[in-house]
């Protein structure tokens, strides 16, 4: 089991984009100093909920600024990118970092992003499987790769060629995406919104489908994202999250759909209470119990903790520094051991 930070680089009300990015950088360095295994970076476009439009760019920056931790993407929006371009970046970052880069991808949403980048709604509704196929073959360690029906191109040489099959985590909220990842043997990346029974149901489905396609689900290391805020009492932690998180969540509602309608979303205050209820938010004892429950999810080998909810830099840094000692070590004593990507999860070839 490995414990990582999950960084949104979210812009809280009253702050700037630059401040949000500087805080994400600060949190990543603090995570390495505190002994976390790594950090994962969210990717969003045109909304303040997260101000990182290219998770691979920030990953490159953090890989250069750190020496031990892994840096992953949670997740690059594949519907907006050509899969070869993203795969080349992943292979490059993995190679120059000595195996410290981890690639997570997601379908994204029916947002205006598809119009801006020229990929179109069809890439979101029907193109994800074809994009994942090309990307997965490119990072498989193959010497050369050709395209497919949606991405037709002649066989070309893979440069730089990965020294091994790189794992690709697939952000999944629906059974169809779970099935797609399972057919490839790619690990899942499960979001903060889902409670443990929901995640367990998706993981059980994954195991059945993966086995049916010749993969050993026991060799695939999934990732699960959680909210975390540590304080001296449960009430203090909940109060801080209730004060800061709704303003951040309001930024997610500013997604614009291709048809021009607002992105909508959950009521931010009710959703905040839901997240407090299901995640490690509280004093050390409550957080330890929540982490212990999360660690029972079948096949999950990476727990990702989002610490930016309160909107207070000092509070987030305290959680980063205290969480390993006061929560993780008593429950998951080996969770802070950082490994290279080769040891973090089985990839396309290894999962067969």
Short mmCIF file of C-alpha atoms in Angstrom, two decimals:
data_model
loop_
_atom_site.label_atom_id
_atom_site.label_comp_id
_atom_site.label_asym_id
_atom_site.label_seq_id
_atom_site.Cartn_x
_atom_site.Cartn_y
_atom_site.Cartn_z
CA UNK A 1 0.00 0.00 0.00
CA UNK A 2 1.26 3.47 -0.92
CA UNK A 3 -0.01 6.83 0.34
CA UNK A 4 0.06 9.87 -1.94
CA UNK A 5 -1.21 13.42 -2.04
CA UNK A 6 -3.91 14.23 -4.59
CA UNK A 7 -3.41 17.84 -5.68
CA UNK A 8 -6.20 19.77 -7.38
CA UNK A 9 -4.39 23.10 -7.34
CA UNK A 10 -7.84 24.49 -6.71
CA UNK A 11 -8.47 28.23 -6.62
CA UNK A 12 -10.34 29.08 -3.45
CA UNK A 13 -12.37 32.31 -3.44
CA UNK A 14 -10.14 35.32 -2.82
CA UNK A 15 -6.99 33.69 -4.19
CA UNK A 16 -5.29 33.83 -7.59
CA UNK A 17 -4.34 31.18 -10.11
CA UNK A 18 -0.68 31.80 -9.34
CA UNK A 19 -1.27 31.30 -5.61
CA UNK A 20 -3.08 28.01 -6.23
CA UNK A 21 -0.21 26.72 -8.35
CA UNK A 22 2.42 27.92 -5.87
CA UNK A 23 0.57 26.12 -3.08
CA UNK A 24 0.47 22.89 -5.09
CA UNK A 25 4.24 23.15 -5.57
CA UNK A 26 4.69 23.83 -1.86
CA UNK A 27 2.50 20.86 -0.89
CA UNK A 28 4.42 18.49 -3.16
CA UNK A 29 7.77 19.46 -1.63
CA UNK A 30 6.28 19.10 1.86
CA UNK A 31 5.01 15.65 0.93
CA UNK A 32 8.46 14.48 -0.06
CA UNK A 33 9.95 15.87 3.15
CA UNK A 34 7.25 14.16 5.23
CA UNK A 35 7.83 10.79 3.59
CA UNK A 36 4.75 10.40 1.38
CA UNK A 37 5.18 7.96 -1.50
CA UNK A 38 4.12 10.46 -4.14
CA UNK A 39 1.73 13.07 -5.46
CA UNK A 40 -0.93 12.90 -8.18
CA UNK A 41 -2.09 15.93 -10.15
CA UNK A 42 -5.59 16.71 -11.37
CA UNK A 43 -6.17 18.27 -14.80
CA UNK A 44 -8.96 20.73 -15.65
CA UNK A 45 -9.68 23.38 -18.25
CA UNK A 46 -11.35 26.77 -17.88
CA UNK A 47 -12.63 26.34 -14.29
CA UNK A 48 -11.17 27.44 -10.94
CA UNK A 49 -11.87 24.05 -9.32
CA UNK A 50 -8.40 23.09 -10.58
CA UNK A 51 -6.06 25.41 -12.43
CA UNK A 52 -3.70 22.80 -13.93
CA UNK A 53 -4.54 22.52 -17.66
CA UNK A 54 -1.63 20.13 -18.32
CA UNK A 55 -0.89 17.63 -15.58
CA UNK A 56 2.13 16.31 -17.49
CA UNK A 57 3.71 19.78 -17.57
CA UNK A 58 3.38 20.23 -13.82
CA UNK A 59 4.50 16.64 -13.31
CA UNK A 60 7.69 17.42 -15.23
CA UNK A 61 8.29 20.45 -13.03
CA UNK A 62 7.77 18.47 -9.81
CA UNK A 63 9.89 15.55 -10.98
CA UNK A 64 12.72 18.02 -11.47
CA UNK A 65 12.11 19.62 -8.08
CA UNK A 66 12.06 16.31 -6.14
CA UNK A 67 14.31 13.30 -5.83
CA UNK A 68 12.34 10.42 -4.34
CA UNK A 69 8.56 10.66 -4.71
CA UNK A 70 6.55 9.45 -7.67
CA UNK A 71 4.45 12.00 -9.56
CA UNK A 72 1.25 10.91 -11.29
CA UNK A 73 -1.63 12.38 -13.26
CA UNK A 74 -5.17 11.98 -11.95
CA UNK A 75 -6.06 12.35 -14.62
CA UNK A 76 -5.03 13.58 -18.07
CA UNK A 77 -8.16 14.18 -20.14
CA UNK A 78 -7.74 11.81 -23.04
CA UNK A 79 -10.74 13.13 -25.00
CA UNK A 80 -8.85 16.41 -25.52
CA UNK A 81 -5.52 14.94 -26.61
CA UNK A 82 -4.07 12.78 -29.32
CA UNK A 83 -3.16 9.51 -27.60
CA UNK A 84 0.29 9.32 -29.22
CA UNK A 85 1.20 12.83 -28.08
CA UNK A 86 0.24 11.97 -24.50
CA UNK A 87 1.96 8.58 -24.67
CA UNK A 88 5.19 10.19 -25.90
CA UNK A 89 5.11 12.63 -22.98
CA UNK A 90 4.52 9.76 -20.54
CA UNK A 91 7.40 7.70 -21.93
CA UNK A 92 9.66 10.75 -21.87
CA UNK A 93 8.82 11.63 -18.27
CA UNK A 94 9.18 8.04 -17.13
CA UNK A 95 12.57 7.73 -18.81
CA UNK A 96 14.16 10.95 -17.61
CA UNK A 97 12.82 10.54 -14.06
CA UNK A 98 14.10 7.00 -13.62
CA UNK A 99 10.62 5.52 -13.40
CA UNK A 100 9.02 8.06 -11.05
CA UNK A 101 6.19 9.13 -13.38
CA UNK A 102 2.73 7.50 -13.21
CA UNK A 103 0.11 8.04 -15.92
CA UNK A 104 -3.58 8.28 -15.15
CA UNK A 105 -6.13 9.15 -17.84
CA UNK A 106 -9.84 9.92 -17.91
CA UNK A 107 -12.63 10.41 -20.41
CA UNK A 108 -13.46 13.91 -19.16
CA UNK A 109 -16.89 15.42 -19.72
CA UNK A 110 -19.07 16.87 -22.50
CA UNK A 111 -17.52 20.25 -21.88
CA UNK A 112 -16.59 23.15 -24.10
CA UNK A 113 -13.03 21.80 -23.94
CA UNK A 114 -13.94 19.50 -26.84
CA UNK A 115 -14.83 22.52 -28.95
CA UNK A 116 -11.78 24.53 -27.98
CA UNK A 117 -9.34 21.72 -28.76
CA UNK A 118 -11.21 20.63 -31.86
CA UNK A 119 -11.73 17.00 -30.88
CA UNK A 120 -15.54 17.18 -30.80
CA UNK A 121 -18.29 15.48 -28.85
CA UNK A 122 -17.74 12.17 -30.65
CA UNK A 123 -14.31 11.81 -29.04
CA UNK A 124 -16.04 11.93 -25.66
CA UNK A 125 -19.03 9.74 -26.44
CA UNK A 126 -17.42 7.09 -28.66
CA UNK A 127 -13.69 7.71 -28.96
CA UNK A 128 -12.32 6.87 -25.54
CA UNK A 129 -11.82 3.17 -26.25
CA UNK A 130 -9.88 3.81 -29.47
CA UNK A 131 -7.72 6.46 -27.80
CA UNK A 132 -6.95 4.16 -24.88
CA UNK A 133 -6.05 1.36 -27.30
CA UNK A 134 -3.46 3.49 -29.11
CA UNK A 135 -2.05 4.97 -25.90
CA UNK A 136 -1.78 1.58 -24.24
CA UNK A 137 0.03 -0.01 -27.16
CA UNK A 138 2.44 2.94 -27.33
CA UNK A 139 3.53 2.58 -23.70
CA UNK A 140 3.55 -1.22 -23.81
CA UNK A 141 7.26 -1.43 -24.64
CA UNK A 142 6.61 -2.20 -28.31
CA UNK A 143 9.28 -1.07 -30.78
CA UNK A 144 6.72 0.26 -33.29
CA UNK A 145 3.00 1.04 -33.27
CA UNK A 146 0.38 1.63 -35.97
CA UNK A 147 -2.94 3.40 -35.60
CA UNK A 148 -6.50 2.09 -35.57
CA UNK A 149 -9.81 3.01 -37.20
CA UNK A 150 -10.22 6.31 -35.40
CA UNK A 151 -6.54 7.21 -35.39
CA UNK A 152 -5.29 5.91 -38.75
CA UNK A 153 -1.54 6.17 -39.23
CA UNK A 154 1.18 3.93 -40.65
CA UNK A 155 3.47 2.04 -38.31
CA UNK A 156 6.03 4.33 -36.71
CA UNK A 157 8.92 3.81 -34.31
CA UNK A 158 8.30 4.45 -30.61
CA UNK A 159 10.83 7.04 -29.42
CA UNK A 160 11.68 7.07 -26.58
CA UNK A 161 10.74 3.45 -26.16
CA UNK A 162 9.72 2.58 -22.57
CA UNK A 163 12.03 0.08 -20.92
CA UNK A 164 8.95 -1.82 -19.69
CA UNK A 165 5.18 -1.73 -20.05
CA UNK A 166 4.02 1.42 -18.27
CA UNK A 167 0.86 1.11 -16.18
CA UNK A 168 -2.03 3.35 -17.20
CA UNK A 169 -4.58 4.14 -14.50
CA UNK A 170 -8.08 4.74 -15.88
CA UNK A 171 -10.42 7.09 -14.01
CA UNK A 172 -13.70 5.22 -13.79
CA UNK A 173 -17.14 6.17 -12.50
CA UNK A 174 -19.30 3.94 -14.72
CA UNK A 175 -19.49 0.18 -15.34
CA UNK A 176 -18.66 0.66 -19.04
CA UNK A 177 -15.36 2.40 -18.24
CA UNK A 178 -14.56 -0.25 -15.63
CA UNK A 179 -15.13 -2.93 -18.27
CA UNK A 180 -12.91 -1.11 -20.77
CA UNK A 181 -10.03 -0.83 -18.28
CA UNK A 182 -10.47 -4.45 -17.25
CA UNK A 183 -10.28 -5.68 -20.85
CA UNK A 184 -6.86 -4.03 -21.12
CA UNK A 185 -5.73 -5.05 -17.65
CA UNK A 186 -5.25 -1.39 -16.72
CA UNK A 187 -5.75 -0.40 -13.04
CA UNK A 188 -8.63 1.83 -11.98
CA UNK A 189 -8.47 5.31 -10.51
CA UNK A 190 -11.51 5.78 -8.26
CA UNK A 191 -12.71 9.25 -7.29
CA UNK A 192 -13.54 10.95 -4.00
CA UNK A 193 -17.27 11.13 -4.67
CA UNK A 194 -17.89 7.40 -4.20
CA UNK A 195 -18.18 5.71 -0.81
CA UNK A 196 -16.46 2.44 -0.04
CA UNK A 197 -19.38 0.13 -0.97
CA UNK A 198 -19.64 1.86 -4.37
CA UNK A 199 -15.92 1.47 -4.95
CA UNK A 200 -15.96 -2.16 -3.84
CA UNK A 201 -18.75 -2.90 -6.32
CA UNK A 202 -16.74 -1.40 -9.20
CA UNK A 203 -13.62 -3.31 -8.12
CA UNK A 204 -15.52 -6.59 -7.93
CA UNK A 205 -16.86 -5.99 -11.42
CA UNK A 206 -13.34 -5.19 -12.62
CA UNK A 207 -11.99 -8.47 -11.22
CA UNK A 208 -14.67 -10.51 -13.01
CA UNK A 209 -14.19 -8.81 -16.37
CA UNK A 210 -10.39 -8.78 -16.18
CA UNK A 211 -10.28 -12.50 -15.40
CA UNK A 212 -12.59 -13.14 -18.34
CA UNK A 213 -10.06 -11.44 -20.63
CA UNK A 214 -7.06 -13.39 -19.38
CA UNK A 215 -5.72 -10.91 -16.82
CA UNK A 216 -4.88 -11.71 -13.22
CA UNK A 217 -6.74 -9.04 -11.18
CA UNK A 218 -4.56 -9.82 -8.18
CA UNK A 219 -1.55 -8.31 -9.98
CA UNK A 220 -3.24 -4.96 -10.73
CA UNK A 221 -2.76 -2.13 -8.22
CA UNK A 222 -5.75 0.21 -8.26
CA UNK A 223 -5.82 3.75 -6.84
CA UNK A 224 -8.53 5.35 -4.70
CA UNK A 225 -8.88 9.07 -3.93
CA UNK A 226 -10.03 10.41 -0.55
CA UNK A 227 -10.48 13.73 1.19
CA UNK A 228 -8.22 14.23 4.24
CA UNK A 229 -8.10 16.93 6.89
CA UNK A 230 -6.43 16.32 10.23
CA UNK A 231 -7.12 18.44 13.32
CA UNK A 232 -7.11 18.07 17.09
CA UNK A 233 -10.81 17.21 17.17
CA UNK A 234 -13.40 15.86 14.77
CA UNK A 235 -15.46 19.02 15.18
CA UNK A 236 -12.54 21.31 14.36
CA UNK A 237 -11.71 19.38 11.19
CA UNK A 238 -15.33 19.27 10.00
CA UNK A 239 -15.74 22.99 10.68
CA UNK A 240 -12.66 23.83 8.61
CA UNK A 241 -13.77 21.71 5.67
CA UNK A 242 -17.32 23.11 5.79
CA UNK A 243 -15.84 26.62 5.69
CA UNK A 244 -13.51 26.02 2.75
CA UNK A 245 -14.73 23.22 0.52
CA UNK A 246 -18.07 24.61 -0.74
CA UNK A 247 -16.32 27.59 -2.33
CA UNK A 248 -13.92 25.25 -4.11
CA UNK A 249 -16.74 22.96 -5.25
CA UNK A 250 -18.60 25.95 -6.68
CA UNK A 251 -15.74 26.26 -9.14
CA UNK A 252 -16.51 22.80 -10.51
CA UNK A 253 -20.03 23.94 -11.35
CA UNK A 254 -18.55 26.45 -13.78
CA UNK A 255 -17.91 23.77 -16.40
CA UNK A 256 -19.79 24.70 -19.58
CA UNK A 257 -21.37 21.98 -21.68
CA UNK A 258 -21.05 21.90 -25.45
CA UNK A 259 -24.72 22.79 -25.75
CA UNK A 260 -24.03 25.97 -23.76
CA UNK A 261 -25.79 24.95 -20.56
CA UNK A 262 -24.02 25.28 -17.18
CA UNK A 263 -22.21 22.27 -15.84
CA UNK A 264 -24.49 21.97 -12.83
CA UNK A 265 -23.49 19.48 -10.16
CA UNK A 266 -24.29 18.65 -6.57
CA UNK A 267 -25.29 21.11 -3.90
CA UNK A 268 -21.84 22.09 -2.55
CA UNK A 269 -22.87 22.14 1.12
CA UNK A 270 -24.61 18.76 1.05
CA UNK A 271 -21.76 17.29 -0.94
CA UNK A 272 -19.27 18.64 1.60
CA UNK A 273 -21.14 16.92 4.43
CA UNK A 274 -21.17 13.70 2.40
CA UNK A 275 -17.40 13.84 1.90
CA UNK A 276 -16.76 14.60 5.57
CA UNK A 277 -18.86 11.59 6.50
CA UNK A 278 -17.07 9.06 4.29
CA UNK A 279 -13.45 10.25 4.40
CA UNK A 280 -10.65 10.73 6.97
CA UNK A 281 -11.66 14.16 8.25
CA UNK A 282 -11.18 14.63 11.97
CA UNK A 283 -8.85 13.88 14.84
CA UNK A 284 -6.21 11.16 14.41
CA UNK A 285 -8.44 8.38 15.76
CA UNK A 286 -11.24 9.04 13.28
CA UNK A 287 -8.77 9.41 10.42
CA UNK A 288 -7.03 6.16 11.31
CA UNK A 289 -10.34 4.30 11.30
CA UNK A 290 -11.30 5.74 7.90
CA UNK A 291 -7.92 4.90 6.37
CA UNK A 292 -8.07 1.37 7.76
CA UNK A 293 -11.47 0.88 6.10
CA UNK A 294 -10.20 2.28 2.80
CA UNK A 295 -7.24 -0.09 2.92
CA UNK A 296 -9.62 -3.06 2.74
CA UNK A 297 -10.77 -2.17 -0.79
CA UNK A 298 -9.89 -5.22 -2.93
CA UNK A 299 -6.94 -4.62 -5.20
CA UNK A 300 -6.31 -1.01 -4.13
CA UNK A 301 -2.59 -0.39 -3.65
CA UNK A 302 -2.56 3.43 -3.79
CA UNK A 303 -4.51 5.74 -1.51
CA UNK A 304 -4.63 9.36 -2.70
CA UNK A 305 -5.48 12.09 -0.18
CA UNK A 306 -6.72 15.56 -1.13
CA UNK A 307 -5.71 18.01 1.62
CA UNK A 308 -6.72 21.36 0.05
CA UNK A 309 -10.36 21.34 1.15
CA UNK A 310 -10.09 23.86 3.97
CA UNK A 311 -8.58 26.57 1.83
CA UNK A 312 -5.97 27.34 4.50
CA UNK A 313 -2.36 26.83 3.45
CA UNK A 314 -1.03 26.32 6.97
CA UNK A 315 -3.75 23.79 7.80
CA UNK A 316 -3.02 21.84 4.64
CA UNK A 317 0.69 21.78 5.44
CA UNK A 318 -0.06 20.57 8.97
CA UNK A 319 -2.11 17.71 7.56
CA UNK A 320 0.68 16.83 5.12
CA UNK A 321 3.26 16.77 7.92
CA UNK A 322 1.17 15.09 10.62
CA UNK A 323 -0.86 12.57 8.59
CA UNK A 324 2.00 10.13 7.96
CA UNK A 325 3.07 10.06 11.60
CA UNK A 326 -0.31 10.25 13.34
CA UNK A 327 -2.49 8.33 10.89
CA UNK A 328 -0.61 6.29 8.32
CA UNK A 329 2.21 4.78 10.37
CA UNK A 330 -0.08 3.24 13.02
CA UNK A 331 -2.43 1.79 10.36
CA UNK A 332 -0.30 1.25 7.24
CA UNK A 333 3.31 1.19 8.42
CA UNK A 334 4.70 0.60 4.90
CA UNK A 335 2.47 3.10 3.07
CA UNK A 336 5.13 5.78 2.86
CA UNK A 337 7.71 3.67 1.05
CA UNK A 338 8.11 5.19 -2.40
CA UNK A 339 8.79 2.88 -5.31
CA UNK A 340 9.33 3.47 -8.99
CA UNK A 341 6.47 2.96 -11.42
CA UNK A 342 7.68 -0.55 -12.14
CA UNK A 343 6.91 -1.55 -8.57
CA UNK A 344 3.71 0.43 -8.17
CA UNK A 345 1.32 -1.51 -10.35
CA UNK A 346 1.15 -4.13 -12.98
CA UNK A 347 0.85 -2.72 -16.45
CA UNK A 348 -0.57 -3.91 -19.73
CA UNK A 349 1.78 -6.80 -20.29
CA UNK A 350 2.38 -7.77 -16.67
CA UNK A 351 -1.34 -8.10 -15.92
CA UNK A 352 -1.93 -10.72 -18.56
#
